[in-house]
């Protein structure tokens, strides 16, 4: 599966999509650090802003995007990996 590019919401905000095609997995926000450079804050997405959790601060959008993981699909058989190996 090809990694989707973050969706730009505004000049300083991107939504990161993963497994769900409609609900973002994370939000990335660009801010200025004390030295005047850009930093990218990666937060777990939630409609409720109080439930958003800061996961990381990165020096680039690309590095921030790489930190957002995919959800591993559940195996239909308990104890067997979803790819079938190890059985």
PDB file of C-alpha atoms in Angstrom:
ATOM      1  CA  UNK A   1       0.000   0.000   0.000  1.00  0.00           C
ATOM      2  CA  UNK A   2       1.325   3.429  -0.935  1.00  0.00           C
ATOM      3  CA  UNK A   3       1.639   5.922   1.880  1.00  0.00           C
ATOM      4  CA  UNK A   4      -0.866   8.766   1.298  1.00  0.00           C
ATOM      5  CA  UNK A   5       0.540  12.268   1.488  1.00  0.00           C
ATOM      6  CA  UNK A   6      -0.718  14.482   4.324  1.00  0.00           C
ATOM      7  CA  UNK A   7      -3.727  16.575   3.329  1.00  0.00           C
ATOM      8  CA  UNK A   8      -3.080  20.277   3.716  1.00  0.00           C
ATOM      9  CA  UNK A   9      -5.863  22.006   5.648  1.00  0.00           C
ATOM     10  CA  UNK A  10      -4.292  25.447   5.866  1.00  0.00           C
ATOM     11  CA  UNK A  11      -0.841  27.024   5.685  1.00  0.00           C
ATOM     12  CA  UNK A  12       0.293  25.394   8.973  1.00  0.00           C
ATOM     13  CA  UNK A  13      -1.937  22.302   9.357  1.00  0.00           C
ATOM     14  CA  UNK A  14      -2.040  18.846   7.715  1.00  0.00           C
ATOM     15  CA  UNK A  15      -4.295  15.845   8.282  1.00  0.00           C
ATOM     16  CA  UNK A  16      -2.648  12.412   8.070  1.00  0.00           C
ATOM     17  CA  UNK A  17      -4.794   9.583   6.730  1.00  0.00           C
ATOM     18  CA  UNK A  18      -4.019   5.904   7.244  1.00  0.00           C
ATOM     19  CA  UNK A  19      -6.421   2.926   7.374  1.00  0.00           C
ATOM     20  CA  UNK A  20      -9.697   4.849   7.543  1.00  0.00           C
ATOM     21  CA  UNK A  21     -10.386   6.815   4.336  1.00  0.00           C
ATOM     22  CA  UNK A  22     -12.636   9.326   6.132  1.00  0.00           C
ATOM     23  CA  UNK A  23     -11.199   9.904   9.612  1.00  0.00           C
ATOM     24  CA  UNK A  24      -7.641  11.254  10.051  1.00  0.00           C
ATOM     25  CA  UNK A  25      -5.179   9.245  12.127  1.00  0.00           C
ATOM     26  CA  UNK A  26      -3.206  12.345  13.156  1.00  0.00           C
ATOM     27  CA  UNK A  27      -2.875  16.078  12.700  1.00  0.00           C
ATOM     28  CA  UNK A  28       0.430  17.868  12.070  1.00  0.00           C
ATOM     29  CA  UNK A  29       0.776  21.530  12.999  1.00  0.00           C
ATOM     30  CA  UNK A  30       3.728  23.772  12.104  1.00  0.00           C
ATOM     31  CA  UNK A  31       4.945  26.157  14.797  1.00  0.00           C
ATOM     32  CA  UNK A  32       8.001  28.372  15.315  1.00  0.00           C
ATOM     33  CA  UNK A  33      10.548  27.302  17.918  1.00  0.00           C
ATOM     34  CA  UNK A  34      12.536  29.674  20.163  1.00  0.00           C
ATOM     35  CA  UNK A  35      15.331  29.898  17.582  1.00  0.00           C
ATOM     36  CA  UNK A  36      12.877  30.984  14.868  1.00  0.00           C
ATOM     37  CA  UNK A  37      12.878  27.696  12.954  1.00  0.00           C
ATOM     38  CA  UNK A  38       9.923  25.508  12.034  1.00  0.00           C
ATOM     39  CA  UNK A  39       8.912  22.506  14.136  1.00  0.00           C
ATOM     40  CA  UNK A  40       6.068  20.101  13.365  1.00  0.00           C
ATOM     41  CA  UNK A  41       3.821  18.897  16.190  1.00  0.00           C
ATOM     42  CA  UNK A  42       2.241  15.479  15.619  1.00  0.00           C
ATOM     43  CA  UNK A  43      -0.966  14.823  17.558  1.00  0.00           C
ATOM     44  CA  UNK A  44      -3.348  11.887  17.607  1.00  0.00           C
ATOM     45  CA  UNK A  45      -6.566  13.054  15.918  1.00  0.00           C
ATOM     46  CA  UNK A  46      -9.889  13.329  17.697  1.00  0.00           C
ATOM     47  CA  UNK A  47     -12.949  15.447  16.943  1.00  0.00           C
ATOM     48  CA  UNK A  48     -12.784  16.552  20.572  1.00  0.00           C
ATOM     49  CA  UNK A  49      -9.732  18.821  20.899  1.00  0.00           C
ATOM     50  CA  UNK A  50      -9.404  17.846  24.584  1.00  0.00           C
ATOM     51  CA  UNK A  51      -8.716  14.247  23.513  1.00  0.00           C
ATOM     52  CA  UNK A  52      -5.903  15.101  21.067  1.00  0.00           C
ATOM     53  CA  UNK A  53      -2.584  13.890  22.432  1.00  0.00           C
ATOM     54  CA  UNK A  54       0.804  15.284  21.393  1.00  0.00           C
ATOM     55  CA  UNK A  55       2.855  12.341  20.126  1.00  0.00           C
ATOM     56  CA  UNK A  56       6.039  14.003  18.866  1.00  0.00           C
ATOM     57  CA  UNK A  57       7.778  17.167  17.702  1.00  0.00           C
ATOM     58  CA  UNK A  58       9.784  16.813  14.474  1.00  0.00           C
ATOM     59  CA  UNK A  59      12.030  19.109  12.386  1.00  0.00           C
ATOM     60  CA  UNK A  60      10.206  18.413   9.080  1.00  0.00           C
ATOM     61  CA  UNK A  61       6.786  17.520   7.710  1.00  0.00           C
ATOM     62  CA  UNK A  62       8.228  14.372   6.132  1.00  0.00           C
ATOM     63  CA  UNK A  63       9.636  13.079   9.435  1.00  0.00           C
ATOM     64  CA  UNK A  64       6.391  13.929  11.216  1.00  0.00           C
ATOM     65  CA  UNK A  65       4.387  12.000   8.601  1.00  0.00           C
ATOM     66  CA  UNK A  66       6.642   8.933   8.910  1.00  0.00           C
ATOM     67  CA  UNK A  67       5.867   8.681  12.651  1.00  0.00           C
ATOM     68  CA  UNK A  68       2.147   8.142  12.075  1.00  0.00           C
ATOM     69  CA  UNK A  69       1.590   4.383  11.995  1.00  0.00           C
ATOM     70  CA  UNK A  70      -0.971   2.193  10.285  1.00  0.00           C
ATOM     71  CA  UNK A  71      -3.419   0.119  12.336  1.00  0.00           C
ATOM     72  CA  UNK A  72      -2.572  -3.593  12.149  1.00  0.00           C
ATOM     73  CA  UNK A  73      -5.645  -5.529  10.997  1.00  0.00           C
ATOM     74  CA  UNK A  74      -7.052  -8.018  13.480  1.00  0.00           C
ATOM     75  CA  UNK A  75      -6.522 -11.690  12.697  1.00  0.00           C
ATOM     76  CA  UNK A  76      -9.693 -13.715  12.098  1.00  0.00           C
ATOM     77  CA  UNK A  77      -8.069 -16.561  14.050  1.00  0.00           C
ATOM     78  CA  UNK A  78      -6.880 -15.695  17.589  1.00  0.00           C
ATOM     79  CA  UNK A  79      -3.156 -16.283  18.040  1.00  0.00           C
ATOM     80  CA  UNK A  80      -2.391 -16.317  14.294  1.00  0.00           C
ATOM     81  CA  UNK A  81      -0.812 -13.223  12.712  1.00  0.00           C
ATOM     82  CA  UNK A  82      -3.065 -11.491  10.149  1.00  0.00           C
ATOM     83  CA  UNK A  83      -0.620 -12.319   7.309  1.00  0.00           C
ATOM     84  CA  UNK A  84      -0.972 -16.055   8.050  1.00  0.00           C
ATOM     85  CA  UNK A  85       2.706 -16.615   8.870  1.00  0.00           C
ATOM     86  CA  UNK A  86       3.645 -18.310  12.075  1.00  0.00           C
ATOM     87  CA  UNK A  87       0.797 -20.803  12.004  1.00  0.00           C
TER      88      UNK A  87
END
